[in-house]
Coordinates of C-alpha atoms and ligand atoms in Angstrom, one line a residue:
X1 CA 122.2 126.3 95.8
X2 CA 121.5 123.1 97.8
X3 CA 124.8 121.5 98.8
X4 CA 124.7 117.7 98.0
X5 CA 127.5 115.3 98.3
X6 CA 129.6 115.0 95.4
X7 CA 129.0 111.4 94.5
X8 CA 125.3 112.6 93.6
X9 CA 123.2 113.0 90.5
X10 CA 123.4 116.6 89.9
X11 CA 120.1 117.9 90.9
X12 CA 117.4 118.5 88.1
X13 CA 117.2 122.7 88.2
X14 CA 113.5 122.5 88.9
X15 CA 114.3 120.2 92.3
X16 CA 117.0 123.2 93.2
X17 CA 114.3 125.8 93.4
X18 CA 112.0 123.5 94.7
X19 CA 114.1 122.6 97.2
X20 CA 115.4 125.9 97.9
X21 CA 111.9 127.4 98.5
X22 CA 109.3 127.7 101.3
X23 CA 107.7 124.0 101.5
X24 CA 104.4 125.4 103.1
X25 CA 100.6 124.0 103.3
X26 CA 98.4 123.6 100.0
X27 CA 95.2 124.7 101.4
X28 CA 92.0 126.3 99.2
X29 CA 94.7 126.7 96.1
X30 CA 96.9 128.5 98.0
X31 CA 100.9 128.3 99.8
X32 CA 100.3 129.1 103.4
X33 CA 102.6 128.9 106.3
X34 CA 101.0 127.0 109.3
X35 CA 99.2 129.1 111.8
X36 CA 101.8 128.3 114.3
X37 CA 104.6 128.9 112.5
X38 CA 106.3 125.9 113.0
X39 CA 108.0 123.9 110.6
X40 CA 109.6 120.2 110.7
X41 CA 112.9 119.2 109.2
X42 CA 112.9 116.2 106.6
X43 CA 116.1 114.3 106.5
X44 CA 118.4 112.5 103.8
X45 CA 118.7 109.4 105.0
X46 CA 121.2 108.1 102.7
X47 CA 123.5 110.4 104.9
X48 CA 121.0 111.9 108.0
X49 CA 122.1 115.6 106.6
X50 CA 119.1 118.2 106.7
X51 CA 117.2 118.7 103.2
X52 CA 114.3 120.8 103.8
X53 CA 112.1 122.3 106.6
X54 CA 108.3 121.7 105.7
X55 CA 105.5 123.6 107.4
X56 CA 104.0 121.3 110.2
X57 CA 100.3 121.6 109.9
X58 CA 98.3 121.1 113.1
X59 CA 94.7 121.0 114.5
X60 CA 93.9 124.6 113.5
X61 CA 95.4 124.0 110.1
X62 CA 94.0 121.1 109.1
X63 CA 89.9 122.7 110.4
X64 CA 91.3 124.8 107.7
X65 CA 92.2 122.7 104.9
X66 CA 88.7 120.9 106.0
X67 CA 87.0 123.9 105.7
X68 CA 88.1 124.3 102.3
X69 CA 87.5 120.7 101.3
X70 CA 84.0 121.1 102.3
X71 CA 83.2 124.4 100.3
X72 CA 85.0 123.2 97.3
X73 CA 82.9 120.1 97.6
X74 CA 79.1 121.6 98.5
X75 CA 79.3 124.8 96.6
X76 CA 82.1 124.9 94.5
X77 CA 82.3 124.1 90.6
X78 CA 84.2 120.6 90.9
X79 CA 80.7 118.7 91.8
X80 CA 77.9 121.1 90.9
X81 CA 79.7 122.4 87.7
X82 CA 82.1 120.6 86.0
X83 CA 80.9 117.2 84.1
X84 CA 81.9 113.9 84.5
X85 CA 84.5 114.2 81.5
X86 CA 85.5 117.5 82.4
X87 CA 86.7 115.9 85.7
X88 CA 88.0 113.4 83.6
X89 CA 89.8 115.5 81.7
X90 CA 91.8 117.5 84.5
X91 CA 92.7 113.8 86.1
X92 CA 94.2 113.2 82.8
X93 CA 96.2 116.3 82.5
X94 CA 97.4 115.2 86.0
X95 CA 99.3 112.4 84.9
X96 CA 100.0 114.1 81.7
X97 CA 102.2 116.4 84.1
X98 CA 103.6 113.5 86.5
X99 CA 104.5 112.0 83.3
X100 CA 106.3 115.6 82.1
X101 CA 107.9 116.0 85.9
X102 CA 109.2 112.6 86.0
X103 CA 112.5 113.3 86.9
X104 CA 111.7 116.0 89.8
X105 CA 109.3 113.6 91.2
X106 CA 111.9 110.9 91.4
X107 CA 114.3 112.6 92.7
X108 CA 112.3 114.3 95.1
X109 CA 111.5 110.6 96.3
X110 CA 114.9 109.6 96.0
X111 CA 116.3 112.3 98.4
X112 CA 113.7 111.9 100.8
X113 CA 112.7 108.1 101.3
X114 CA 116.7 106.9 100.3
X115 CA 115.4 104.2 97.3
X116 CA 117.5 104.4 94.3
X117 CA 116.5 106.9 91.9
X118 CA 115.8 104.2 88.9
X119 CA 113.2 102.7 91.1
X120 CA 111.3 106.1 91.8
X121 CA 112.0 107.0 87.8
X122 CA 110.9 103.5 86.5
X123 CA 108.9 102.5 89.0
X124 CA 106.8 105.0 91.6
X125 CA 106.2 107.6 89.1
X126 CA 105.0 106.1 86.3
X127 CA 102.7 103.6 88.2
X128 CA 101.8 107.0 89.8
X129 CA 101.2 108.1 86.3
X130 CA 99.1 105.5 85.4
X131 CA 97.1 105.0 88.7
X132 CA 95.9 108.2 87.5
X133 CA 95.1 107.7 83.9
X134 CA 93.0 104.6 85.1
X135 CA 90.9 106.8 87.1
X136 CA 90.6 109.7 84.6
X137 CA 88.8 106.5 82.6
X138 CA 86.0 106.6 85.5
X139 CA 83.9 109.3 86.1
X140 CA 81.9 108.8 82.7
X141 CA 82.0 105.1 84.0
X142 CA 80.2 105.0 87.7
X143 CA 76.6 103.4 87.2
X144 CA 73.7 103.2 89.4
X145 CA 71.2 100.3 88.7
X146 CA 67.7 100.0 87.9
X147 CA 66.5 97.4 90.5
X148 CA 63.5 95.2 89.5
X149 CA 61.9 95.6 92.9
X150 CA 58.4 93.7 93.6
X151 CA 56.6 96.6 95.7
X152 CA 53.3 97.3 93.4
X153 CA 53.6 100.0 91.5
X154 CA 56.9 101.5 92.6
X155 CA 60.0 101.8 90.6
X156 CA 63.4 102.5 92.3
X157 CA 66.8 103.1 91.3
X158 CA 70.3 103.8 92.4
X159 CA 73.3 106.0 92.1
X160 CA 76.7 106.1 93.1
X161 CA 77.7 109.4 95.1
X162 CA 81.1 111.0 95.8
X163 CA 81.2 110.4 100.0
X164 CA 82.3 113.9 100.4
X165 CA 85.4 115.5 102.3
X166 CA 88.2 112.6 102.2
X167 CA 91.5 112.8 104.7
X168 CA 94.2 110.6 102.9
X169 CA 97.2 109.6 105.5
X170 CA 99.6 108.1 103.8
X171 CA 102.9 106.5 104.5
X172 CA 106.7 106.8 103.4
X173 CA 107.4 103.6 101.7
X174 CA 106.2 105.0 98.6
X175 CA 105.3 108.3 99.1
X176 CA 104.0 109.8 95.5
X177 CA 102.8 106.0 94.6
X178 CA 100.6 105.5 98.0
X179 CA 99.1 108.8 97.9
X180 CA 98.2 108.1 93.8
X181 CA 96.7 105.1 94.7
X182 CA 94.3 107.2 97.6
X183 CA 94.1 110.5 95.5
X184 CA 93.1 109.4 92.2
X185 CA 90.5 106.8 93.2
X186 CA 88.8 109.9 95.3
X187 CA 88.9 112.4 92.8
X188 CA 87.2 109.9 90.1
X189 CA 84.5 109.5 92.6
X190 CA 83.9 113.4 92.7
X191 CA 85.5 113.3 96.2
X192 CA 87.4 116.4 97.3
X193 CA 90.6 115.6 99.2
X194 CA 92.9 116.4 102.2
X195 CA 96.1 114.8 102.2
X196 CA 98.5 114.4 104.9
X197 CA 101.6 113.2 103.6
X198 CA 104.4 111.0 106.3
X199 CA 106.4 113.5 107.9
X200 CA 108.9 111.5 106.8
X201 CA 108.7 112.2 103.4
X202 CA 106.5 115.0 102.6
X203 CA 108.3 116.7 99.5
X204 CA 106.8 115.1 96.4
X205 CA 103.3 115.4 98.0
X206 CA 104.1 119.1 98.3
X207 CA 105.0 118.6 94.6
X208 CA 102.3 117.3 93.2
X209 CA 99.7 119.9 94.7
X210 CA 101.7 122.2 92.4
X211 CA 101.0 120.0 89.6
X212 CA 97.2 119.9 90.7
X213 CA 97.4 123.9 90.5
X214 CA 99.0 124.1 86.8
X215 CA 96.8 121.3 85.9
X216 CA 93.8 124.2 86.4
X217 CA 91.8 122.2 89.5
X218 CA 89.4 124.3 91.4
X219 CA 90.5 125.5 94.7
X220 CA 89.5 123.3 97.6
X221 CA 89.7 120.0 95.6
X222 CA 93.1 119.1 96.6
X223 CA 94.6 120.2 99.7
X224 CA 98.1 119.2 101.0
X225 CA 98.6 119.5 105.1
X226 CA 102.4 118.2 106.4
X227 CA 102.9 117.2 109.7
X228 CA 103.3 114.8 112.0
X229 CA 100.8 111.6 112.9
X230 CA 99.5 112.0 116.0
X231 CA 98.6 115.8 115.4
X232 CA 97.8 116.6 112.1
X233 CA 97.1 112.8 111.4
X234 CA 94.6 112.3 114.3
X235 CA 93.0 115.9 113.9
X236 CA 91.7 114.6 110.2
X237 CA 90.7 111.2 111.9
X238 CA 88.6 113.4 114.4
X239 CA 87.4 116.2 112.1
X240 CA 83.2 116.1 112.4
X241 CA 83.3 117.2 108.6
X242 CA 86.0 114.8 107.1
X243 CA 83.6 112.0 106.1
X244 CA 86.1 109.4 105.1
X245 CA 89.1 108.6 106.2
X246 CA 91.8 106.7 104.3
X247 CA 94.6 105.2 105.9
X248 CA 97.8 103.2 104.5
X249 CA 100.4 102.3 107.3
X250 CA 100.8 100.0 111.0
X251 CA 98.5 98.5 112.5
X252 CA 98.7 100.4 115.7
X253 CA 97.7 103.5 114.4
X254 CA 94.9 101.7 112.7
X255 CA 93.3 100.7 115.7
X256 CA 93.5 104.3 116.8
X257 CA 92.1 105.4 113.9
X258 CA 89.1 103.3 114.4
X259 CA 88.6 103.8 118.0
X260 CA 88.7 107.9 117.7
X261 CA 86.7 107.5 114.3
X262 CA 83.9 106.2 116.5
X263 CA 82.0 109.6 117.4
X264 CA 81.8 110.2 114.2
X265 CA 81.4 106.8 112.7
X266 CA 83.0 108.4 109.7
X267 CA 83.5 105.8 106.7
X268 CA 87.2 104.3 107.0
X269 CA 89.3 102.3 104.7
X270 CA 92.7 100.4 106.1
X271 CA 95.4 99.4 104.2
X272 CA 98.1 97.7 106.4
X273 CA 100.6 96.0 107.3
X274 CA 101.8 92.4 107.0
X275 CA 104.2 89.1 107.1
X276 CA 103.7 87.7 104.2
X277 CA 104.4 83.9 103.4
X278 CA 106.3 82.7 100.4
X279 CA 106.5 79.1 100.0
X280 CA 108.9 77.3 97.7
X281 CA 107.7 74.2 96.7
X282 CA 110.8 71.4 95.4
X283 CA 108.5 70.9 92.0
X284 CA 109.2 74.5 91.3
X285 CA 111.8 76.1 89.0
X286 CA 114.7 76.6 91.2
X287 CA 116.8 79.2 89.5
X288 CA 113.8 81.1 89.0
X289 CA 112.3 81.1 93.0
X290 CA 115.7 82.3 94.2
X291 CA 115.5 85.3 92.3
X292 CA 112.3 85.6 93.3
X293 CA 112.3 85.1 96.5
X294 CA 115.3 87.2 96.9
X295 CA 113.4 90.7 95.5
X296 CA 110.3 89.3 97.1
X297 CA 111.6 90.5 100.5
X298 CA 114.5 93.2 99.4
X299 CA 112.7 94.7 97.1
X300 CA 112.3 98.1 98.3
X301 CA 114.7 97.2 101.3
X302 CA 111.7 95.4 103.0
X303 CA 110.0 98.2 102.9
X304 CA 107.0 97.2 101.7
X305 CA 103.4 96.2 103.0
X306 CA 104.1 92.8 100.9
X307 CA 107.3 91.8 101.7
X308 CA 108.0 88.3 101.4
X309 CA 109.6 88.2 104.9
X310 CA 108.2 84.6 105.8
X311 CA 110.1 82.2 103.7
X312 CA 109.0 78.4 103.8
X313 CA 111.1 75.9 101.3
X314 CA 110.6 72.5 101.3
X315 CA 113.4 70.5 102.9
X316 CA 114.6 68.7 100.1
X317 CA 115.6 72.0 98.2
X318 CA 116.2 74.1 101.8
X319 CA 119.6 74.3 101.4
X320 CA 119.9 75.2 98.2
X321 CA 117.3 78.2 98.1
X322 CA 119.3 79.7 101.0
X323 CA 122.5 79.6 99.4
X324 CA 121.3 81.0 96.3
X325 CA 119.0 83.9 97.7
X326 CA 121.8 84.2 100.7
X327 CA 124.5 84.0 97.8
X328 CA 122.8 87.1 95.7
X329 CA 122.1 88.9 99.4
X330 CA 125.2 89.3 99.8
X331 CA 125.8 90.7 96.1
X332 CA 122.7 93.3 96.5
X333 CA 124.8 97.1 95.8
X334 CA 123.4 99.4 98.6
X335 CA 124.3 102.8 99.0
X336 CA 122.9 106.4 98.7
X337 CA 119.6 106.2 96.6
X338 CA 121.1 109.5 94.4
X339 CA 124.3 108.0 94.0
X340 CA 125.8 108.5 90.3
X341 CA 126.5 104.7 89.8
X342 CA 123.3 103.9 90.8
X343 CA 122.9 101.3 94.0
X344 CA 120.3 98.1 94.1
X345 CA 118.7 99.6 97.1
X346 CA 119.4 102.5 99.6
X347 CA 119.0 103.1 103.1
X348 CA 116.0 102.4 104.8
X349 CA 114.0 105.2 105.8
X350 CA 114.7 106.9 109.0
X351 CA 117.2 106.1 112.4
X352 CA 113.5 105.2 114.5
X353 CA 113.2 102.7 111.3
X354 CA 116.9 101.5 111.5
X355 CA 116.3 100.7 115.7
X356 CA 112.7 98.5 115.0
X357 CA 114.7 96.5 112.6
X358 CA 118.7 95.9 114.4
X359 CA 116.0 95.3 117.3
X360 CA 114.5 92.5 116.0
X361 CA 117.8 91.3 114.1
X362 CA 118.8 91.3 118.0
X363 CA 116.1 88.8 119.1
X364 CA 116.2 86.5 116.0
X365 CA 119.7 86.0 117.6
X366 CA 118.8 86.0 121.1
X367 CA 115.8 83.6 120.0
X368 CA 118.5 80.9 118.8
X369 CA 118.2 82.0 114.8
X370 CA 121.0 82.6 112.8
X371 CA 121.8 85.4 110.2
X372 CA 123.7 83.4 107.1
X373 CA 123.8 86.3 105.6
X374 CA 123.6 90.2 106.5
X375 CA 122.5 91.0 110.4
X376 CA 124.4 93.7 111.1
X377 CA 124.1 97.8 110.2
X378 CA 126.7 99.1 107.3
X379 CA 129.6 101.3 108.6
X380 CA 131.8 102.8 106.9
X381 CA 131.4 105.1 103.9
X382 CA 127.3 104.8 104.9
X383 CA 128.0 105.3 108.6
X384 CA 126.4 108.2 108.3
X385 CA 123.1 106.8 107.0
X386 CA 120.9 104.6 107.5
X387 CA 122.3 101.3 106.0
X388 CA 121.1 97.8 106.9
X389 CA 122.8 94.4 105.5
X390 CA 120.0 92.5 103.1
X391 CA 119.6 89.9 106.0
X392 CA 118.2 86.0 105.6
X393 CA 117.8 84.2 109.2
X394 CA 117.6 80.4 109.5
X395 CA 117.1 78.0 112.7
X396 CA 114.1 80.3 112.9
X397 CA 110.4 78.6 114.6
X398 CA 107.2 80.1 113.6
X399 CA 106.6 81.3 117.2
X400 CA 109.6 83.6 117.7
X401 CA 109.1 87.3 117.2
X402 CA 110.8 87.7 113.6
X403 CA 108.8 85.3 112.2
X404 CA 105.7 86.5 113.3
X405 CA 105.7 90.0 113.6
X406 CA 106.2 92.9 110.4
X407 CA 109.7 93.9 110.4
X408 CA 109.5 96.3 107.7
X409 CA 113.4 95.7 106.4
X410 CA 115.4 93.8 104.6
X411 CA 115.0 90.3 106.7
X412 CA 113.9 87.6 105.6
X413 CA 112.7 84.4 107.8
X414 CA 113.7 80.8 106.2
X415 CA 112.6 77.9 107.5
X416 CA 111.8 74.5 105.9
X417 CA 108.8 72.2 105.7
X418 CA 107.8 68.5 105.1
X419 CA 104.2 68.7 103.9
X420 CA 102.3 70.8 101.8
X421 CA 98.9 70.6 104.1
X422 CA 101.1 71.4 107.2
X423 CA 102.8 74.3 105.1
X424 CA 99.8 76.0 104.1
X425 CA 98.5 75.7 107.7
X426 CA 102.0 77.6 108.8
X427 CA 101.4 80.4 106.2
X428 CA 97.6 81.1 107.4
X429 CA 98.4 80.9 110.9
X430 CA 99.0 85.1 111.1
X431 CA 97.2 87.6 112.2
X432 CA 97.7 89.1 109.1
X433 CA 96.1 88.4 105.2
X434 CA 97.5 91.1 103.0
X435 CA 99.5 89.0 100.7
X436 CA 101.2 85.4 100.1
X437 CA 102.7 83.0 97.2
X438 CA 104.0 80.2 96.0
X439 CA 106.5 78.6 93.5
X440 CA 105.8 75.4 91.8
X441 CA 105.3 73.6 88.2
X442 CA 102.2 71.8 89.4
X443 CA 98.9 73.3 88.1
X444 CA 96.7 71.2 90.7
X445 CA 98.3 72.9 93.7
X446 CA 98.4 76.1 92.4
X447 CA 95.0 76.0 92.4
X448 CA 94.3 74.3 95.3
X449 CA 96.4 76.6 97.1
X450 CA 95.6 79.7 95.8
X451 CA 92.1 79.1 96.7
X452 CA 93.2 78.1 100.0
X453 CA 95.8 81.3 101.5
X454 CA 94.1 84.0 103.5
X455 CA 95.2 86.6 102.0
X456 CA 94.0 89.8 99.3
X457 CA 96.8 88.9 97.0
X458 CA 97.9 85.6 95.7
X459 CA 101.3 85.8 93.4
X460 CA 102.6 82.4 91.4
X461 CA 105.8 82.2 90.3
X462 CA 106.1 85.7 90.6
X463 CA 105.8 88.4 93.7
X464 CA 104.9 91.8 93.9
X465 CA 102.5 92.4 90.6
X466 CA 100.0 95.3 91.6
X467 CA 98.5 96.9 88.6
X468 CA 96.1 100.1 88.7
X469 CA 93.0 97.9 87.4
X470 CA 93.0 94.8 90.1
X471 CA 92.1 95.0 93.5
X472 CA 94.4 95.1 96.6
X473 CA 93.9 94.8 100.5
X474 CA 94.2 92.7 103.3
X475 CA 92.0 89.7 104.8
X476 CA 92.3 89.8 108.6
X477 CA 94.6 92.7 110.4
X478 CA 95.8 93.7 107.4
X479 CA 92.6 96.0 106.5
X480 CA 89.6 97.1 105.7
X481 CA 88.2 97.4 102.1
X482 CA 90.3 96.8 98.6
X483 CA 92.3 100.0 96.6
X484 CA 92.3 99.9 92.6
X485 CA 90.3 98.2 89.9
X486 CA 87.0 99.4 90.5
X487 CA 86.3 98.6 93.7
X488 CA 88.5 101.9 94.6
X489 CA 85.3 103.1 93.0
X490 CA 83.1 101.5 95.8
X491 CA 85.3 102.7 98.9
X492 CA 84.8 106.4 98.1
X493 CA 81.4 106.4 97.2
X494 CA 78.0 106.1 98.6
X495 CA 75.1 104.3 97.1
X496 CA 72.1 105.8 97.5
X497 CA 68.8 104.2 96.4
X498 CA 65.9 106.0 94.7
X499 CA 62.3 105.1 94.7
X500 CA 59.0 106.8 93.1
X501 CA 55.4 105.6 93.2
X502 CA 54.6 105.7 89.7
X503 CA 51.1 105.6 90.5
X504 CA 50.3 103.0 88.1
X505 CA 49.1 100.5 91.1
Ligands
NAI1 P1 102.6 105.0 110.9 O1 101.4 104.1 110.9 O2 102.9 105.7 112.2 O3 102.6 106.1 109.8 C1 101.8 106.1 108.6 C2 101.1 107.4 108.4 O4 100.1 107.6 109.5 C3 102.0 108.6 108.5 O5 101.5 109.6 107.6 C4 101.8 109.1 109.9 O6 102.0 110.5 110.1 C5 100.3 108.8 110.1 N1 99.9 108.7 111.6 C6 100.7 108.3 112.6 N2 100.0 108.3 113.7 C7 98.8 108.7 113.4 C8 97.6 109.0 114.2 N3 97.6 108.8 115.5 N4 96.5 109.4 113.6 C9 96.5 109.5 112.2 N5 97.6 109.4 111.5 C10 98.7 109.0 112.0 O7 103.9 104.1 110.6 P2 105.4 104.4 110.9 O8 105.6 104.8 112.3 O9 106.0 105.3 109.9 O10 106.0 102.9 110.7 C11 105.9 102.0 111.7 C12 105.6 100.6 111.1 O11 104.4 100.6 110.5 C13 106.6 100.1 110.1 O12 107.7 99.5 110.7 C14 105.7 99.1 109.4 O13 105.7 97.9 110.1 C15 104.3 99.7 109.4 N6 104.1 100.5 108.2 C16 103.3 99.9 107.2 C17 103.1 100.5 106.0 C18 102.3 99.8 104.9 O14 102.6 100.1 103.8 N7 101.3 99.0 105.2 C19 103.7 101.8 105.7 C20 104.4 102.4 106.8 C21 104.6 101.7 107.9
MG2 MG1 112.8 112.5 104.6

């Protein structure tokens, strides 16, 4: 029996003997320990209380997870045997499963990340689901081209090919969601897959490679190495045999990842981080901003590469968007993600997590801002966890710290503007592109402006939309190459193009 505190769900039976079993490393279709023996503790941190202990792969592990990658993908049945709807197929029986292990996936999530167990229920696993009935759609669906070339005589062709051996590093914001949106993508293209989980949150990755065995994948295709970042992380980054690497998390270990992927100039797709501005224009409808505005930067506690954590309201209406979004802030039920009367939001992830962000609360005050609502951690009954106050700062300038920098919690930055042309100039001037929006009734601006952000997303009276079939990434420092839709299809293949003298010249 796990113990859990009494205020919980009851755990599903099938989470109970997950969680009271080995968590070791998927690799070649089999549970192995790691070579080294060790293992890492993940954490609750609705309360900080220990909830399993997870193999931690490292270098020699993950050569071996590689190694199997690579067979599966050169010799084994998954490429040279199977057809493009028999892949299909499996992909679909996939979700099929997700779809039939909803509640263990959720509450896997739940436990481990904090978020409320509706969101991981309603939300992460059925998108998860989804993500990967959209791919199951593709492999009867990737196209070369026949190219009307003009060399005399000659006819050529292309094709798209799977790149090969794929390490997927993903983060802990959404951890089944952010590895679907890596995995399924992959597999579509034919790719086989390593996938290192945040050490944070490993459990439902662990999870899921079960489901890849019952759903009858070949061995190799899918393999599932724990452990931390900087060794089991940076070993896939260096592997001469991983031919694509793709990452989801800061920016920092981004630019690591492309400086030690430059020996092997292996391919590399980046999704990161970002300070996303939202911009409420007085035209708009009020009522329905503040709500927006609100879940635009609290949704998932901040947490999120989108967040709406730059906040610019046109003066006129200032006041009034604050109170409101600062009036429901305050309202926002937080507590333990598993907690029978089910919470807004949770904790945020982890204590290193809850420091970066009472940090910069701490210099939004020392910078002259002020919280009107939240700014400080919740004691307490959530003492024990990992609780942060939904938090709005105003008397905030764009050049102090909070406002420019990725906080990755529940803060959000107001401040107020005059004019729409010096607005958008505000909202641009970031070092980031991942995402930005707008609220207003006026169809010409819209336009104008939506044409105008830099950023890979663009929301209108509304925040947050992603959807398996459009494309999502980051202009500037916020990454390299677009997820979903079919471009996914583009980052994890190669194109290669054909040509034959047909001899008729
Ligand atoms: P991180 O970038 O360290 O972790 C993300 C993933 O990368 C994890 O699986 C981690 O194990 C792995 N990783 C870490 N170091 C690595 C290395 N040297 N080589 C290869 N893989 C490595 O992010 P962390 O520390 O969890 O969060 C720090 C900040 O990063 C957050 O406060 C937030 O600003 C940003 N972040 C952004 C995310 C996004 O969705 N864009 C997700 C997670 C974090
Ligand atoms: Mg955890």
């Amino acid at each position: 029996m796990v113990a859990m505190p009494s205020e919980y769900l009851a755990l599903d039976p099938e989470v109970e003997r997950f969680l009271s079993n080995e968590h070791n490393l998927y690799i070649n279709g089999e549970w192995i320990p790691a070579q080294s023996g060790k293992t890492f503790t993940t954490l609750d941190p609705s309360t900080g209380s220990h909830l399993a202990d997870v193999a931690e792969g490292d270098q020699v592990d993950v050569d071996c997870a590689v190694t199997a990658a690579r067979k599966a993908f050169d010799a084994g049945p998954w490429r040279n045997k199977l057809t493009a709807a028999e892949r299909s197929k499996l992909i679909w029986r996939l979700a099929d499963l997700i779809e039939e292990r909803a509640e263990v996936l959720a509450q896997l999530d739940s436990l481990d990340n904090g978020k409320p167990f509706t969101t991981t229920r309603d939300v992460d696993v059925p998108y998860s689901a989804e993500h990967f009935r959209y791919y199951a759609g593709w492999p009867t669906k990737i196209e070369g081209a026949t190219v009307p070339v003009s060399a005399p005589g000659m006819f050529n062709y292309t094709v798209r090919e799977p790149i090969g051996v794929c390490g997927l590093i993903v983060p802990w914001n959404y951890p089944l969601l952010m590895a679907a949106w890596k995995i399924a993508p992959a597999l579509a293209a034919g790719n086989c897959i390593i996938l290192k989980p945040a050490e944070q949150t490993p459990l439902s990755a662990l999870y899921l490679a079960q489901l890849f065995e019952e759903a009858g994948f070949p061995p190799g295709v899918f393999n599932v190495v724990p452990g931390f970042g900087e060794i089991a992380g940076a070993a896939l980054v260096e592997h001469p045999c991983v031919d694509k690497v793709g990452f989801t998390g800061s920016v920092e270990v981004a630019r690591q990842i492309v400086r030690s992927s430059a020996d092997t100039l292996k391919r590399i797709s980046l999704e990161l981080g970002g300070k996303s501005p939202n911009i409420v224009f007085a035209d708009a409808d009020l009522d329905n901003a503040i709500v927006g505005a609100t879940w635009a930067v609290f949704g998932n506690n901040g947490q999120s590469c989108t967040a709406g954590s730059r906040l610019y309201v046109e003066r006129p209406v200032f006041d009034r968007v604050v109170e409101g979004m600062a009036d429901q802030a305050r309202k926002i039920d937080v507590g333990p993600g598993m907690r029978i009367n089910q919470p807004q939001l949770g904790p945020v992830v982890s204590q290193e997590q809850l420091d970066r962000i009472m940090g910069y609360v701490r210099s939004g005050i020392n910078d002259g801002g002020t919280a009107v609502a939240g700014g400080q951690r919740m004691g307490g009954d959530l003492s024990a966890g990992y609780f942060v106050e939904p938090t709005i700062f105003v008397d905030i300038s764009d050049e102090m710290r909070i406002a420019k920098e990725e906080i990755f919690g529940p803060v959000v930055c107001a401040m107020p503007f005059d004019d729409p042309n010096d607005v958008l100039e505000r909202a641009n001037r970031s070092e980031y592109g991942l995402a930005a929006g707008f609220w207003t009734q006026d169809l010409q601006k819209a336009h104008r402006l939506a044409g105008a952000l830099q950023a890979g997303t663009v929301w209108i009276n509304t925040w947050g939309c992603t959807d398996a079939a459009s494309p999502f990434g980051g202009y500037k420092q916020s990454g390299h190459g677009r997820e979903m839709g079919k471009e996914a299809i583009d980052l994890y293949t190669e194109v290669k193009s054909i040509w034959i003298d047909t001899g008729t010249r």
